[in-house]
Every structure is written in C-alpha cells, then in structure tokens.
Amino acid sequence: DIVMTQSPDSLAVSLGERATINCKSSQSILYSSNNKNHLAWYQQRPGQPPKLLIYWASIRESGVPDRFSGSGSGTDFSLTISSLQAEDVAVYYCQQYYSTLPWTFGQGTRVEIK
Amino acid sequence: QVQLVESGGGVVQPGRSLRLSCATSGFTFSGFGMHWVRQAPGKGLEWVATISYGGHNDFYANSVKGRFTISRDNSNNTLYLQINSLSVEDTAVYYCAKDPRPRYSSGWYASWGQGTLVTVSS
C-alpha cells in the first residue's frame, strides 16, 4: 500500500498569513499514461464531514476559494492557503488514488489561528 | 443538490452485526460508484469499501475483508454496508461518499454524507 505522510501534524498561523501543508507519498503517484498526479486534498472542519478541495494535485473543486492551491509532483505535494481566514480552521488530509486500491489518506494536519 | 444521508449506527456489542444505510438524492444513483470511508474517534480517514455503479464489482480494505459487505439498491437509491463480527476497532463514524463522475471511478470522493457513528462496546 502507498503510505501518505503529512507534515507538520499541526500549525498555527495568523489571520491573513500563508499556511502550507506538505504531503509525501511512499512512491510516485504520477501516472505516466495520463501525466497526472493522482492526489486529492480535503478539508474537515470540526464536527463536519470532509470536503473535497483539490484533485489531480492542483485542480480546485468548483466553489473552493482561490486562496487554496495545490502543487507538487511525483512524491512531494503541498496545499497552500494564501491568506488564512477564520473559517479555514480545520484538519486537512491528502489522499492518493494511484493505480489499484486501497486509496490511502495522510494522517491529517490541523490548522489553527495563532 | 446531491444529498447523502447515513443511518443505522448505534452502540453494539462485540461480535454482533449491524447494517448501515445511505439514502441518496439529487443525482442518478445508478450511474455512480459509491464508497464507505470511516473515521475512528479523534483519528484520520480510512477507506473501507467501494462498489461499482452497477453493483457488479466490490472492493474492501484488508482490515474489513470477509466481515463487511457493501451493496446497493439502485431502484431505491440506497447504499448499504453490512458489518459482521464487530470489534472495538470498528468503532468509528462511517461516511458514504460518491464518485464525481458517472460510470467511472475517478479516485477522489466528491460528495460526503454527514456520517453515522458506530460504537462497539460491551
């Protein structure tokens, strides 16, 4: 199984400042047949189900604010919140969907306000 | 809009069985693959099971294989998860989730229900 490791486990950022979450896969999740990175990001606010933010590593889901962006390729990826808002307090998960099941999640990164 | 509503959770003793349901609306259920994902209290997300849009193919995490069965009733727009031989490690919120595109398993989970809590305790 592909192991997804996020860093840091938690971070505290001031309102309006940038937050960056890293996600590393145990093997490359860049699929040669479509030249796409098979990675998604989710946001889970307290007491809520996860919400899809990004897929194909950098494509924002419809309705997701443009302060959220995804980047990276191969084994190393990042989710950046360019200007943290109060409503962005949440746990963020990366998930790989490369090749066969199981599709696995990172352990999560908690984002708080400093 | 897409709605997924789970039910069937509760407190059950180890070794017992439970059937979870996910009632859906707002989309053509029979055209989309569906999934169950669980989250133990205070923990991360774990994929549990997947079923194809027609119901002919199903897949399971190793941790539940042989004990869990995913199924669907396309005439009633409902997804199910039969859970047998429950253990304390199965204590979690169980979410149903929908594929983003019809008749194709994209890999990410586009829509999620609110979840149903299963607590296994003697």
mmCIF file of C-alpha atoms in Angstrom:
data_model
loop_
_atom_site.group_PDB
_atom_site.id
_atom_site.type_symbol
_atom_site.label_atom_id
_atom_site.label_comp_id
_atom_site.label_asym_id
_atom_site.label_seq_id
_atom_site.Cartn_x
_atom_site.Cartn_y
_atom_site.Cartn_z
ATOM 1 C CA ASP A 1 0.000 0.000 0.000
ATOM 2 C CA ILE A 2 1.098 3.575 -0.666
ATOM 3 C CA VAL A 3 1.772 5.441 2.576
ATOM 4 C CA MET A 4 0.970 9.148 2.703
ATOM 5 C CA THR A 5 2.822 11.236 5.269
ATOM 6 C CA GLN A 6 1.809 14.800 6.026
ATOM 7 C CA SER A 7 3.825 17.492 7.752
ATOM 8 C CA PRO A 8 3.522 19.186 10.069
ATOM 9 C CA ASP A 9 0.906 17.461 12.237
ATOM 10 C CA SER A 10 -0.370 20.869 13.240
ATOM 11 C CA LEU A 11 0.374 24.502 12.596
ATOM 12 C CA ALA A 12 -0.810 27.830 13.905
ATOM 13 C CA VAL A 13 -0.943 30.758 11.504
ATOM 14 C CA SER A 14 -2.044 34.352 11.975
ATOM 15 C CA LEU A 15 -5.121 35.551 10.146
ATOM 16 C CA GLY A 16 -4.201 36.760 6.688
ATOM 17 C CA GLU A 17 -0.913 34.874 6.657
ATOM 18 C CA ARG A 18 0.103 31.912 4.475
ATOM 19 C CA ALA A 19 -0.289 28.304 5.589
ATOM 20 C CA THR A 20 1.490 25.463 3.824
ATOM 21 C CA ILE A 21 0.863 21.767 4.384
ATOM 22 C CA ASN A 22 3.121 19.099 2.933
ATOM 23 C CA CYS A 23 2.250 15.588 1.822
ATOM 24 C CA LYS A 24 4.738 12.928 0.802
ATOM 25 C CA SER A 25 3.882 9.600 -0.826
ATOM 26 C CA SER A 26 5.934 6.432 -0.355
ATOM 27 C CA GLN A 27 6.115 6.020 -4.141
ATOM 28 C CA SER A 28 5.477 8.228 -7.107
ATOM 29 C CA ILE A 29 1.801 8.887 -7.799
ATOM 30 C CA LEU A 30 2.467 10.498 -11.159
ATOM 31 C CA TYR A 31 0.735 8.227 -13.661
ATOM 32 C CA SER A 32 2.711 8.031 -16.876
ATOM 33 C CA SER A 33 -0.288 7.175 -19.064
ATOM 34 C CA ASN A 34 -2.052 10.475 -18.350
ATOM 35 C CA ASN A 35 0.840 12.532 -16.916
ATOM 36 C CA LYS A 36 -1.302 13.404 -13.913
ATOM 37 C CA ASN A 37 -0.590 13.255 -10.220
ATOM 38 C CA HIS A 38 -3.272 11.169 -8.537
ATOM 39 C CA LEU A 39 -3.687 13.261 -5.407
ATOM 40 C CA ALA A 40 -6.602 14.987 -3.721
ATOM 41 C CA TRP A 41 -6.909 17.324 -0.749
ATOM 42 C CA TYR A 42 -9.802 17.545 1.702
ATOM 43 C CA GLN A 43 -10.799 19.943 4.444
ATOM 44 C CA GLN A 44 -12.605 18.709 7.543
ATOM 45 C CA ARG A 45 -13.991 21.370 9.829
ATOM 46 C CA PRO A 46 -14.840 20.413 13.414
ATOM 47 C CA GLY A 47 -17.894 18.180 13.569
ATOM 48 C CA GLN A 48 -18.257 18.099 9.788
ATOM 49 C CA PRO A 49 -17.596 15.522 7.078
ATOM 50 C CA PRO A 50 -14.597 16.007 4.808
ATOM 51 C CA LYS A 51 -14.985 18.375 1.886
ATOM 52 C CA LEU A 52 -13.120 17.962 -1.387
ATOM 53 C CA LEU A 53 -10.838 20.917 -2.123
ATOM 54 C CA ILE A 54 -8.464 19.792 -4.870
ATOM 55 C CA TYR A 55 -7.949 16.837 -7.205
ATOM 56 C CA TRP A 56 -5.274 15.959 -9.761
ATOM 57 C CA ALA A 57 -2.956 17.660 -7.227
ATOM 58 C CA SER A 58 -3.807 21.184 -8.384
ATOM 59 C CA ILE A 59 -7.354 21.417 -9.753
ATOM 60 C CA ARG A 60 -9.696 23.275 -7.413
ATOM 61 C CA GLU A 61 -13.134 21.807 -6.957
ATOM 62 C CA SER A 62 -15.959 24.067 -8.039
ATOM 63 C CA GLY A 63 -16.795 26.629 -5.350
ATOM 64 C CA VAL A 64 -13.495 26.344 -3.490
ATOM 65 C CA PRO A 65 -11.954 29.786 -2.823
ATOM 66 C CA ASP A 66 -8.885 30.605 -4.872
ATOM 67 C CA ARG A 67 -6.803 31.166 -1.733
ATOM 68 C CA PHE A 68 -6.472 27.364 -1.726
ATOM 69 C CA SER A 69 -3.914 25.971 -4.133
ATOM 70 C CA GLY A 70 -2.220 22.640 -4.638
ATOM 71 C CA SER A 71 1.181 21.937 -6.104
ATOM 72 C CA GLY A 72 3.837 19.273 -6.437
ATOM 73 C CA SER A 73 4.582 16.195 -8.471
ATOM 74 C CA GLY A 74 5.835 12.651 -8.112
ATOM 75 C CA THR A 75 6.112 12.093 -4.374
ATOM 76 C CA ASP A 76 6.058 15.596 -2.874
ATOM 77 C CA PHE A 77 2.987 17.806 -2.711
ATOM 78 C CA SER A 78 1.752 20.903 -0.938
ATOM 79 C CA LEU A 79 -1.513 22.587 -0.099
ATOM 80 C CA THR A 80 -1.226 26.328 0.405
ATOM 81 C CA ILE A 81 -3.750 28.690 1.926
ATOM 82 C CA SER A 82 -2.538 32.065 0.728
ATOM 83 C CA SER A 83 -4.337 34.217 3.307
ATOM 84 C CA LEU A 84 -5.769 32.303 6.245
ATOM 85 C CA GLN A 85 -9.342 33.074 7.187
ATOM 86 C CA ALA A 86 -11.127 32.121 10.404
ATOM 87 C CA GLU A 87 -13.300 29.609 8.537
ATOM 88 C CA ASP A 88 -10.191 27.741 7.386
ATOM 89 C CA VAL A 89 -9.611 26.293 10.860
ATOM 90 C CA ALA A 90 -9.828 22.593 10.121
ATOM 91 C CA VAL A 91 -7.930 19.376 9.628
ATOM 92 C CA TYR A 92 -6.611 18.870 6.118
ATOM 93 C CA TYR A 93 -5.995 15.487 4.509
ATOM 94 C CA CYS A 94 -4.226 14.429 1.368
ATOM 95 C CA GLN A 95 -5.318 11.249 -0.422
ATOM 96 C CA GLN A 96 -3.729 9.262 -3.225
ATOM 97 C CA TYR A 97 -5.755 7.412 -5.832
ATOM 98 C CA TYR A 98 -2.930 5.967 -7.876
ATOM 99 C CA SER A 99 -3.497 2.656 -9.582
ATOM 100 C CA THR A 100 -5.256 -0.053 -7.592
ATOM 101 C CA LEU A 101 -6.993 0.059 -4.237
ATOM 102 C CA PRO A 102 -6.523 0.843 -1.423
ATOM 103 C CA TRP A 103 -6.554 4.574 -1.946
ATOM 104 C CA THR A 104 -4.957 5.964 1.171
ATOM 105 C CA PHE A 105 -5.052 9.163 3.205
ATOM 106 C CA GLY A 106 -2.423 11.082 5.065
ATOM 107 C CA GLN A 107 -2.768 11.303 8.833
ATOM 108 C CA GLY A 108 -4.083 14.859 8.685
ATOM 109 C CA THR A 109 -2.745 18.328 9.527
ATOM 110 C CA ARG A 110 -4.569 20.568 11.984
ATOM 111 C CA VAL A 111 -4.611 24.272 11.108
ATOM 112 C CA GLU A 112 -5.323 26.769 13.870
ATOM 113 C CA ILE A 113 -5.251 30.531 14.311
ATOM 114 C CA LYS A 114 -2.196 31.954 16.052
ATOM 115 C CA GLN B 1 -28.313 19.109 -4.994
ATOM 116 C CA VAL B 2 -26.546 15.911 -4.004
ATOM 117 C CA GLN B 3 -27.649 14.541 -0.653
ATOM 118 C CA LEU B 4 -26.249 11.525 1.157
ATOM 119 C CA VAL B 5 -27.840 10.578 4.477
ATOM 120 C CA GLU B 6 -26.398 7.738 6.514
ATOM 121 C CA SER B 7 -28.285 5.821 9.175
ATOM 122 C CA GLY B 8 -28.111 2.602 11.140
ATOM 123 C CA GLY B 9 -25.306 3.392 13.546
ATOM 124 C CA GLY B 10 -25.516 2.849 17.286
ATOM 125 C CA VAL B 11 -23.983 1.042 20.233
ATOM 126 C CA VAL B 12 -23.441 -2.669 19.650
ATOM 127 C CA GLN B 13 -21.656 -5.428 21.493
ATOM 128 C CA PRO B 14 -18.521 -7.043 20.116
ATOM 129 C CA GLY B 15 -19.287 -9.919 17.784
ATOM 130 C CA ARG B 16 -22.682 -8.590 16.761
ATOM 131 C CA SER B 17 -23.784 -7.317 13.365
ATOM 132 C CA LEU B 18 -25.106 -4.042 12.005
ATOM 133 C CA ARG B 19 -26.341 -2.747 8.673
ATOM 134 C CA LEU B 20 -25.682 0.826 7.700
ATOM 135 C CA SER B 21 -27.700 2.625 5.037
ATOM 136 C CA CYS B 22 -27.013 5.670 2.915
ATOM 137 C CA ALA B 23 -30.082 7.226 1.327
ATOM 138 C CA THR B 24 -29.268 9.370 -1.660
ATOM 139 C CA SER B 25 -30.975 12.031 -3.742
ATOM 140 C CA GLY B 26 -30.169 14.790 -6.187
ATOM 141 C CA PHE B 27 -28.329 12.645 -8.731
ATOM 142 C CA THR B 28 -28.786 9.491 -10.805
ATOM 143 C CA PHE B 29 -27.664 6.996 -8.178
ATOM 144 C CA SER B 30 -27.421 4.051 -10.573
ATOM 145 C CA GLY B 31 -24.784 5.855 -12.596
ATOM 146 C CA PHE B 32 -22.185 6.450 -9.879
ATOM 147 C CA GLY B 33 -19.741 4.337 -7.952
ATOM 148 C CA MET B 34 -20.104 4.660 -4.193
ATOM 149 C CA HIS B 35 -17.836 4.252 -1.202
ATOM 150 C CA TRP B 36 -17.728 3.868 2.558
ATOM 151 C CA VAL B 37 -14.986 5.691 4.481
ATOM 152 C CA ARG B 38 -14.654 5.585 8.250
ATOM 153 C CA GLN B 39 -13.042 7.712 10.915
ATOM 154 C CA ALA B 40 -12.273 6.417 14.387
ATOM 155 C CA PRO B 41 -12.774 8.987 17.174
ATOM 156 C CA GLY B 42 -10.037 11.606 17.006
ATOM 157 C CA LYS B 43 -8.298 9.750 14.155
ATOM 158 C CA GLY B 44 -7.847 10.073 10.420
ATOM 159 C CA LEU B 45 -9.790 8.790 7.437
ATOM 160 C CA GLU B 46 -9.754 5.161 6.307
ATOM 161 C CA TRP B 47 -11.272 3.854 3.082
ATOM 162 C CA VAL B 48 -13.458 0.821 3.846
ATOM 163 C CA ALA B 49 -15.274 -0.355 0.709
ATOM 164 C CA THR B 50 -16.246 0.560 -2.843
ATOM 165 C CA ILE B 51 -18.985 -0.655 -5.151
ATOM 166 C CA SER B 52 -19.293 -0.029 -8.868
ATOM 167 C CA TYR B 53 -22.246 1.848 -10.288
ATOM 168 C CA GLY B 54 -23.965 -1.327 -11.443
ATOM 169 C CA GLY B 55 -23.192 -3.187 -8.252
ATOM 170 C CA HIS B 56 -21.279 -5.960 -10.001
ATOM 171 C CA ASN B 57 -17.870 -5.135 -8.547
ATOM 172 C CA ASP B 58 -16.961 -4.518 -4.928
ATOM 173 C CA PHE B 59 -13.696 -3.931 -3.145
ATOM 174 C CA TYR B 60 -12.657 -3.923 0.512
ATOM 175 C CA ALA B 61 -9.880 -2.777 2.773
ATOM 176 C CA ASN B 62 -7.871 -5.680 4.163
ATOM 177 C CA SER B 63 -8.953 -4.706 7.667
ATOM 178 C CA VAL B 64 -12.614 -5.478 6.897
ATOM 179 C CA LYS B 65 -12.442 -8.093 4.151
ATOM 180 C CA GLY B 66 -14.594 -11.095 4.952
ATOM 181 C CA ARG B 67 -16.612 -9.219 7.604
ATOM 182 C CA PHE B 68 -18.072 -6.249 5.698
ATOM 183 C CA THR B 69 -20.284 -6.371 2.621
ATOM 184 C CA ILE B 70 -21.124 -3.324 0.521
ATOM 185 C CA SER B 71 -24.258 -3.434 -1.606
ATOM 186 C CA ARG B 72 -26.676 -1.131 -3.329
ATOM 187 C CA ASP B 73 -30.319 -0.934 -4.336
ATOM 188 C CA ASN B 74 -30.428 1.158 -7.473
ATOM 189 C CA SER B 75 -34.218 1.076 -7.531
ATOM 190 C CA ASN B 76 -34.330 2.769 -4.111
ATOM 191 C CA ASN B 77 -31.212 4.929 -4.478
ATOM 192 C CA THR B 78 -29.688 3.446 -1.359
ATOM 193 C CA LEU B 79 -26.239 2.188 -0.452
ATOM 194 C CA TYR B 80 -25.643 -0.352 2.307
ATOM 195 C CA LEU B 81 -22.828 -1.668 4.449
ATOM 196 C CA GLN B 82 -23.376 -4.935 6.270
ATOM 197 C CA ILE B 83 -20.942 -5.239 9.158
ATOM 198 C CA ASN B 84 -20.479 -8.605 10.851
ATOM 199 C CA SER B 85 -18.323 -9.778 13.757
ATOM 200 C CA LEU B 86 -17.896 -6.245 15.053
ATOM 201 C CA SER B 87 -14.824 -5.480 17.149
ATOM 202 C CA VAL B 88 -13.897 -2.430 19.202
ATOM 203 C CA GLU B 89 -11.514 -1.430 16.393
ATOM 204 C CA ASP B 90 -14.575 -0.874 14.186
ATOM 205 C CA THR B 91 -15.751 1.994 16.389
ATOM 206 C CA ALA B 92 -15.913 4.968 14.043
ATOM 207 C CA VAL B 93 -18.045 7.417 12.147
ATOM 208 C CA TYR B 94 -18.946 5.784 8.844
ATOM 209 C CA TYR B 95 -19.338 8.096 5.873
ATOM 210 C CA CYS B 96 -20.771 7.249 2.483
ATOM 211 C CA ALA B 97 -19.210 9.090 -0.418
ATOM 212 C CA LYS B 98 -19.920 9.450 -4.117
ATOM 213 C CA ASP B 99 -17.758 9.305 -7.205
ATOM 214 C CA PRO B 100 -17.500 12.625 -9.031
ATOM 215 C CA ARG B 101 -18.237 11.263 -12.481
ATOM 216 C CA PRO B 102 -20.758 8.740 -13.785
ATOM 217 C CA ARG B 103 -19.708 5.204 -14.675
ATOM 218 C CA TYR B 104 -16.082 5.938 -13.898
ATOM 219 C CA SER B 105 -14.180 5.665 -10.662
ATOM 220 C CA SER B 106 -12.117 8.821 -10.633
ATOM 221 C CA GLY B 107 -10.421 8.112 -7.326
ATOM 222 C CA TRP B 108 -11.433 11.087 -5.245
ATOM 223 C CA TYR B 109 -14.590 11.494 -3.200
ATOM 224 C CA ALA B 110 -16.671 14.336 -4.489
ATOM 225 C CA SER B 111 -19.555 14.336 -2.013
ATOM 226 C CA TRP B 112 -19.867 13.019 1.509
ATOM 227 C CA GLY B 113 -22.715 12.349 3.885
ATOM 228 C CA GLN B 114 -22.746 13.566 7.485
ATOM 229 C CA GLY B 115 -21.818 10.119 8.776
ATOM 230 C CA THR B 116 -23.267 7.647 11.260
ATOM 231 C CA LEU B 117 -21.472 6.670 14.459
ATOM 232 C CA VAL B 118 -20.902 3.011 15.255
ATOM 233 C CA THR B 119 -19.730 2.305 18.798
ATOM 234 C CA VAL B 120 -18.673 -1.224 19.639
ATOM 235 C CA SER B 121 -18.681 -1.770 23.361
ATOM 236 C CA SER B 122 -19.622 -4.442 25.851
#
